[in-house]
């Protein structure tokens, strides 16, 4: 149980284009999902908290117009990196919290490796 | 401000050599403390949630314990497949947010 998928697992795009990453909770409902970024050999950096049916909450320093988040259903959140640049190259990981459980553990997806050329 | 400090940053063990990883935390009211395992190039895998001092959880060779200031992840007779980065995170009571505060992790290497 508590499986989260991400698609794609790897993506290479050209500078200036946009890339969409999908995060799905496969066997539970998630009113709250989270998007993280991880640099090589570094810990997780929370980018934003995604709430189903409402606007995402972005962490300080994260550009909301560059990293568009949509959480349209209880099982799907998307992150769109707009006008990507090489410095956006990173490992992006989503997580989800099971809405029907009283605990706060997050279940993570396998991650998406973004390379911007 | 909530803080999580993990030590050591890296740990090398021989197969079968038991040891412990430490997670010290500062939070104004602990809702839960979480342990994760992360393999290179993958998302973190949930291991345990601990809620109150004195609580213990076990899974195979791993045992997590909790006090009012820190948590330990004990690894008994580790195997090479236990090699990974272990992350600790906390959730505070209230705060209006569901986010977790993560430590920087301990990279464990178990040599055969």
mmCIF file of C-alpha atoms in Angstrom:
data_model
loop_
_atom_site.group_PDB
_atom_site.id
_atom_site.type_symbol
_atom_site.label_atom_id
_atom_site.label_comp_id
_atom_site.label_asym_id
_atom_site.label_seq_id
_atom_site.Cartn_x
_atom_site.Cartn_y
_atom_site.Cartn_z
ATOM 1 C CA UNK A 1 0.000 0.000 0.000
ATOM 2 C CA UNK A 2 0.838 3.748 -0.086
ATOM 3 C CA UNK A 3 2.341 3.822 -3.568
ATOM 4 C CA UNK A 4 3.186 7.067 -5.321
ATOM 5 C CA UNK A 5 4.191 7.211 -8.967
ATOM 6 C CA UNK A 6 5.893 9.940 -10.966
ATOM 7 C CA UNK A 7 6.052 10.437 -14.676
ATOM 8 C CA UNK A 8 8.351 10.810 -16.469
ATOM 9 C CA UNK A 9 11.293 9.313 -14.599
ATOM 10 C CA UNK A 10 13.756 11.165 -16.808
ATOM 11 C CA UNK A 11 13.324 14.094 -19.156
ATOM 12 C CA UNK A 12 15.704 16.135 -21.262
ATOM 13 C CA UNK A 13 14.479 19.424 -22.651
ATOM 14 C CA UNK A 14 15.892 22.439 -24.393
ATOM 15 C CA UNK A 15 16.365 25.748 -22.670
ATOM 16 C CA UNK A 16 13.246 27.903 -22.900
ATOM 17 C CA UNK A 17 10.755 25.061 -23.123
ATOM 18 C CA UNK A 18 8.321 23.891 -20.443
ATOM 19 C CA UNK A 19 8.189 20.489 -18.797
ATOM 20 C CA UNK A 20 5.326 18.887 -16.886
ATOM 21 C CA UNK A 21 5.864 16.262 -14.201
ATOM 22 C CA UNK A 22 2.975 14.171 -12.890
ATOM 23 C CA UNK A 23 2.642 12.758 -9.393
ATOM 24 C CA UNK A 24 -0.044 10.183 -8.623
ATOM 25 C CA UNK A 25 -1.094 8.424 -5.462
ATOM 26 C CA UNK A 26 -2.068 4.967 -6.711
ATOM 27 C CA UNK A 27 -3.857 3.352 -3.783
ATOM 28 C CA UNK A 28 -4.898 6.206 -1.513
ATOM 29 C CA UNK A 29 -6.385 9.671 -1.637
ATOM 30 C CA UNK A 30 -4.158 12.643 -1.015
ATOM 31 C CA UNK A 31 -5.592 16.082 -0.337
ATOM 32 C CA UNK A 32 -2.032 17.236 0.242
ATOM 33 C CA UNK A 33 0.996 16.550 -1.911
ATOM 34 C CA UNK A 34 4.458 18.010 -1.720
ATOM 35 C CA UNK A 35 7.121 18.850 -4.275
ATOM 36 C CA UNK A 36 10.799 18.637 -3.413
ATOM 37 C CA UNK A 37 14.010 19.323 -5.232
ATOM 38 C CA UNK A 38 17.228 17.513 -4.456
ATOM 39 C CA UNK A 39 20.707 18.467 -5.568
ATOM 40 C CA UNK A 40 23.494 15.872 -5.791
ATOM 41 C CA UNK A 41 24.544 14.607 -2.379
ATOM 42 C CA UNK A 42 22.219 17.100 -0.687
ATOM 43 C CA UNK A 43 19.094 16.683 1.351
ATOM 44 C CA UNK A 44 15.542 17.349 0.231
ATOM 45 C CA UNK A 45 14.462 20.932 -0.331
ATOM 46 C CA UNK A 46 10.721 21.518 -0.073
ATOM 47 C CA UNK A 47 9.504 23.656 -2.933
ATOM 48 C CA UNK A 48 5.764 23.776 -2.332
ATOM 49 C CA UNK A 49 2.785 22.158 -0.690
ATOM 50 C CA UNK A 50 0.027 21.241 -3.111
ATOM 51 C CA UNK A 51 -3.556 21.256 -1.856
ATOM 52 C CA UNK A 52 -6.368 19.623 -3.793
ATOM 53 C CA UNK A 53 -8.742 22.197 -5.199
ATOM 54 C CA UNK A 54 -6.817 25.228 -4.009
ATOM 55 C CA UNK A 55 -3.634 27.152 -4.666
ATOM 56 C CA UNK A 56 -0.295 25.689 -3.725
ATOM 57 C CA UNK A 57 1.760 27.128 -0.895
ATOM 58 C CA UNK A 58 5.291 27.928 -2.036
ATOM 59 C CA UNK A 59 8.366 28.010 0.167
ATOM 60 C CA UNK A 60 10.338 31.211 0.439
ATOM 61 C CA UNK A 61 12.539 31.796 -2.578
ATOM 62 C CA UNK A 62 10.616 29.495 -4.926
ATOM 63 C CA UNK A 63 9.193 31.309 -7.942
ATOM 64 C CA UNK A 64 5.520 30.423 -8.231
ATOM 65 C CA UNK A 65 5.333 31.649 -11.825
ATOM 66 C CA UNK A 66 8.200 29.407 -12.826
ATOM 67 C CA UNK A 67 7.121 26.282 -10.984
ATOM 68 C CA UNK A 68 3.399 25.924 -11.643
ATOM 69 C CA UNK A 69 1.586 23.424 -9.461
ATOM 70 C CA UNK A 70 -1.874 22.022 -10.091
ATOM 71 C CA UNK A 71 -3.657 19.573 -7.797
ATOM 72 C CA UNK A 72 -6.886 18.927 -9.636
ATOM 73 C CA UNK A 73 -7.889 15.632 -8.040
ATOM 74 C CA UNK A 74 -7.332 13.614 -4.905
ATOM 75 C CA UNK A 75 -4.775 11.436 -6.666
ATOM 76 C CA UNK A 76 -2.940 13.746 -9.060
ATOM 77 C CA UNK A 77 -0.672 16.756 -8.727
ATOM 78 C CA UNK A 78 1.429 18.224 -11.512
ATOM 79 C CA UNK A 79 4.521 20.409 -11.495
ATOM 80 C CA UNK A 80 5.266 22.422 -14.617
ATOM 81 C CA UNK A 81 8.685 23.973 -14.964
ATOM 82 C CA UNK A 82 8.138 26.898 -17.284
ATOM 83 C CA UNK A 83 10.811 28.398 -19.541
ATOM 84 C CA UNK A 84 13.344 25.939 -18.196
ATOM 85 C CA UNK A 85 17.001 26.874 -17.966
ATOM 86 C CA UNK A 86 20.075 24.745 -17.264
ATOM 87 C CA UNK A 87 20.038 25.809 -13.602
ATOM 88 C CA UNK A 88 16.643 24.118 -13.274
ATOM 89 C CA UNK A 89 18.302 20.777 -13.946
ATOM 90 C CA UNK A 90 17.766 18.704 -10.841
ATOM 91 C CA UNK A 91 16.061 15.697 -9.270
ATOM 92 C CA UNK A 92 12.419 16.501 -8.510
ATOM 93 C CA UNK A 93 10.545 14.296 -6.051
ATOM 94 C CA UNK A 94 6.911 14.430 -5.035
ATOM 95 C CA UNK A 95 5.290 12.997 -1.945
ATOM 96 C CA UNK A 96 1.753 12.529 -0.744
ATOM 97 C CA UNK A 97 0.023 12.247 2.590
ATOM 98 C CA UNK A 98 -2.804 9.751 2.983
ATOM 99 C CA UNK A 99 -5.845 11.916 3.745
ATOM 100 C CA UNK A 100 -7.685 9.144 5.540
ATOM 101 C CA UNK A 101 -4.948 8.485 8.048
ATOM 102 C CA UNK A 102 -4.441 10.649 11.091
ATOM 103 C CA UNK A 103 -0.658 10.491 10.821
ATOM 104 C CA UNK A 104 1.591 12.831 8.878
ATOM 105 C CA UNK A 105 4.055 10.531 7.166
ATOM 106 C CA UNK A 106 4.632 11.284 3.528
ATOM 107 C CA UNK A 107 4.993 8.646 0.849
ATOM 108 C CA UNK A 108 7.434 9.552 -1.870
ATOM 109 C CA UNK A 109 7.474 8.952 -5.571
ATOM 110 C CA UNK A 110 10.545 7.594 -7.355
ATOM 111 C CA UNK A 111 11.624 11.023 -8.595
ATOM 112 C CA UNK A 112 12.095 12.728 -11.951
ATOM 113 C CA UNK A 113 15.529 13.612 -13.290
ATOM 114 C CA UNK A 114 15.281 16.827 -15.320
ATOM 115 C CA UNK A 115 18.126 17.875 -17.578
ATOM 116 C CA UNK A 116 17.876 21.191 -19.402
ATOM 117 C CA UNK A 117 20.301 21.632 -22.290
ATOM 118 C CA UNK B 1 12.516 27.391 14.351
ATOM 119 C CA UNK B 2 12.293 23.624 14.026
ATOM 120 C CA UNK B 3 15.648 21.918 13.538
ATOM 121 C CA UNK B 4 16.788 18.392 12.817
ATOM 122 C CA UNK B 5 20.449 17.386 13.065
ATOM 123 C CA UNK B 6 21.644 13.968 12.034
ATOM 124 C CA UNK B 7 24.946 12.388 12.941
ATOM 125 C CA UNK B 8 27.259 11.114 11.762
ATOM 126 C CA UNK B 9 27.114 12.470 8.202
ATOM 127 C CA UNK B 10 28.605 9.221 6.940
ATOM 128 C CA UNK B 11 29.187 5.842 8.526
ATOM 129 C CA UNK B 12 31.077 2.837 7.238
ATOM 130 C CA UNK B 13 30.432 -0.554 8.805
ATOM 131 C CA UNK B 14 31.562 -4.057 8.159
ATOM 132 C CA UNK B 15 28.846 -6.585 7.501
ATOM 133 C CA UNK B 16 27.522 -7.760 10.861
ATOM 134 C CA UNK B 17 28.881 -4.757 12.767
ATOM 135 C CA UNK B 18 25.925 -3.206 14.634
ATOM 136 C CA UNK B 19 25.694 0.540 15.167
ATOM 137 C CA UNK B 20 23.303 3.464 15.656
ATOM 138 C CA UNK B 21 22.431 6.617 13.771
ATOM 139 C CA UNK B 22 21.392 9.711 15.696
ATOM 140 C CA UNK B 23 18.704 12.303 14.977
ATOM 141 C CA UNK B 24 18.537 15.263 17.350
ATOM 142 C CA UNK B 25 15.571 17.562 17.032
ATOM 143 C CA UNK B 26 14.271 20.880 18.302
ATOM 144 C CA UNK B 27 10.577 21.471 17.791
ATOM 145 C CA UNK B 28 7.899 23.298 19.707
ATOM 146 C CA UNK B 29 5.684 20.291 20.281
ATOM 147 C CA UNK B 30 6.353 17.042 18.426
ATOM 148 C CA UNK B 31 3.512 15.589 16.390
ATOM 149 C CA UNK B 32 5.652 12.843 14.914
ATOM 150 C CA UNK B 33 9.202 11.832 14.008
ATOM 151 C CA UNK B 34 9.794 9.942 10.791
ATOM 152 C CA UNK B 35 12.614 7.797 9.448
ATOM 153 C CA UNK B 36 13.189 7.232 5.747
ATOM 154 C CA UNK B 37 15.689 5.312 3.677
ATOM 155 C CA UNK B 38 16.873 6.742 0.355
ATOM 156 C CA UNK B 39 18.833 4.863 -2.263
ATOM 157 C CA UNK B 40 20.815 6.829 -4.890
ATOM 158 C CA UNK B 41 18.622 8.176 -7.665
ATOM 159 C CA UNK B 42 15.376 7.170 -5.935
ATOM 160 C CA UNK B 43 12.753 8.747 -3.747
ATOM 161 C CA UNK B 44 12.839 8.184 0.019
ATOM 162 C CA UNK B 45 11.175 5.041 1.343
ATOM 163 C CA UNK B 46 9.136 5.367 4.515
ATOM 164 C CA UNK B 47 10.382 3.288 7.436
ATOM 165 C CA UNK B 48 8.882 4.391 10.764
ATOM 166 C CA UNK B 49 6.795 6.971 12.568
ATOM 167 C CA UNK B 50 7.388 7.607 16.270
ATOM 168 C CA UNK B 51 5.019 9.755 18.291
ATOM 169 C CA UNK B 52 6.117 9.901 21.917
ATOM 170 C CA UNK B 53 9.171 9.443 24.101
ATOM 171 C CA UNK B 54 9.806 5.821 24.940
ATOM 172 C CA UNK B 55 8.238 4.504 21.784
ATOM 173 C CA UNK B 56 10.107 1.905 19.710
ATOM 174 C CA UNK B 57 9.460 0.456 16.267
ATOM 175 C CA UNK B 58 11.223 -2.445 14.565
ATOM 176 C CA UNK B 59 11.537 -3.715 11.027
ATOM 177 C CA UNK B 60 13.934 -6.509 10.177
ATOM 178 C CA UNK B 61 17.408 -5.322 11.249
ATOM 179 C CA UNK B 62 16.246 -1.783 12.048
ATOM 180 C CA UNK B 63 14.930 -0.471 15.333
ATOM 181 C CA UNK B 64 13.964 3.144 15.934
ATOM 182 C CA UNK B 65 13.691 4.686 19.379
ATOM 183 C CA UNK B 66 12.591 8.112 20.582
ATOM 184 C CA UNK B 67 13.372 10.385 23.526
ATOM 185 C CA UNK B 68 12.269 13.953 24.151
ATOM 186 C CA UNK B 69 15.320 15.305 22.336
ATOM 187 C CA UNK B 70 16.523 12.659 19.924
ATOM 188 C CA UNK B 71 15.842 9.489 18.042
ATOM 189 C CA UNK B 72 18.149 6.603 17.283
ATOM 190 C CA UNK B 73 18.040 4.191 14.401
ATOM 191 C CA UNK B 74 19.756 1.026 15.532
ATOM 192 C CA UNK B 75 21.034 -1.322 12.861
ATOM 193 C CA UNK B 76 21.709 -4.855 14.039
ATOM 194 C CA UNK B 77 24.069 -7.095 12.069
ATOM 195 C CA UNK B 78 23.803 -4.977 8.926
ATOM 196 C CA UNK B 79 24.129 -6.388 5.442
ATOM 197 C CA UNK B 80 25.480 -4.665 2.316
ATOM 198 C CA UNK B 81 21.901 -4.130 1.110
ATOM 199 C CA UNK B 82 21.324 -1.846 4.101
ATOM 200 C CA UNK B 83 23.674 0.663 2.477
ATOM 201 C CA UNK B 84 21.672 3.847 1.839
ATOM 202 C CA UNK B 85 21.135 7.354 3.138
ATOM 203 C CA UNK B 86 18.853 7.433 6.159
ATOM 204 C CA UNK B 87 16.761 10.564 6.644
ATOM 205 C CA UNK B 88 15.018 11.774 9.769
ATOM 206 C CA UNK B 89 12.145 14.271 9.751
ATOM 207 C CA UNK B 90 9.809 15.893 12.283
ATOM 208 C CA UNK B 91 6.324 17.320 12.193
ATOM 209 C CA UNK B 92 5.432 19.916 14.782
ATOM 210 C CA UNK B 93 2.112 20.259 16.517
ATOM 211 C CA UNK B 94 -0.085 22.863 14.815
ATOM 212 C CA UNK B 95 1.745 25.478 12.773
ATOM 213 C CA UNK B 96 -0.909 25.488 10.057
ATOM 214 C CA UNK B 97 1.217 23.390 7.749
ATOM 215 C CA UNK B 98 1.606 19.700 7.052
ATOM 216 C CA UNK B 99 5.212 19.961 5.969
ATOM 217 C CA UNK B 100 8.006 17.929 7.506
ATOM 218 C CA UNK B 101 11.403 19.297 8.477
ATOM 219 C CA UNK B 102 14.167 16.993 7.291
ATOM 220 C CA UNK B 103 17.705 16.454 8.492
ATOM 221 C CA UNK B 104 20.571 16.197 6.034
ATOM 222 C CA UNK B 105 20.795 12.451 6.405
ATOM 223 C CA UNK B 106 23.386 9.847 7.321
ATOM 224 C CA UNK B 107 24.990 7.955 4.475
ATOM 225 C CA UNK B 108 25.529 4.370 5.575
ATOM 226 C CA UNK B 109 27.898 2.055 3.753
ATOM 227 C CA UNK B 110 28.066 -1.600 4.761
ATOM 228 C CA UNK B 111 31.047 -3.466 3.375
ATOM 229 C CA UNK B 112 30.887 -7.231 2.769
#
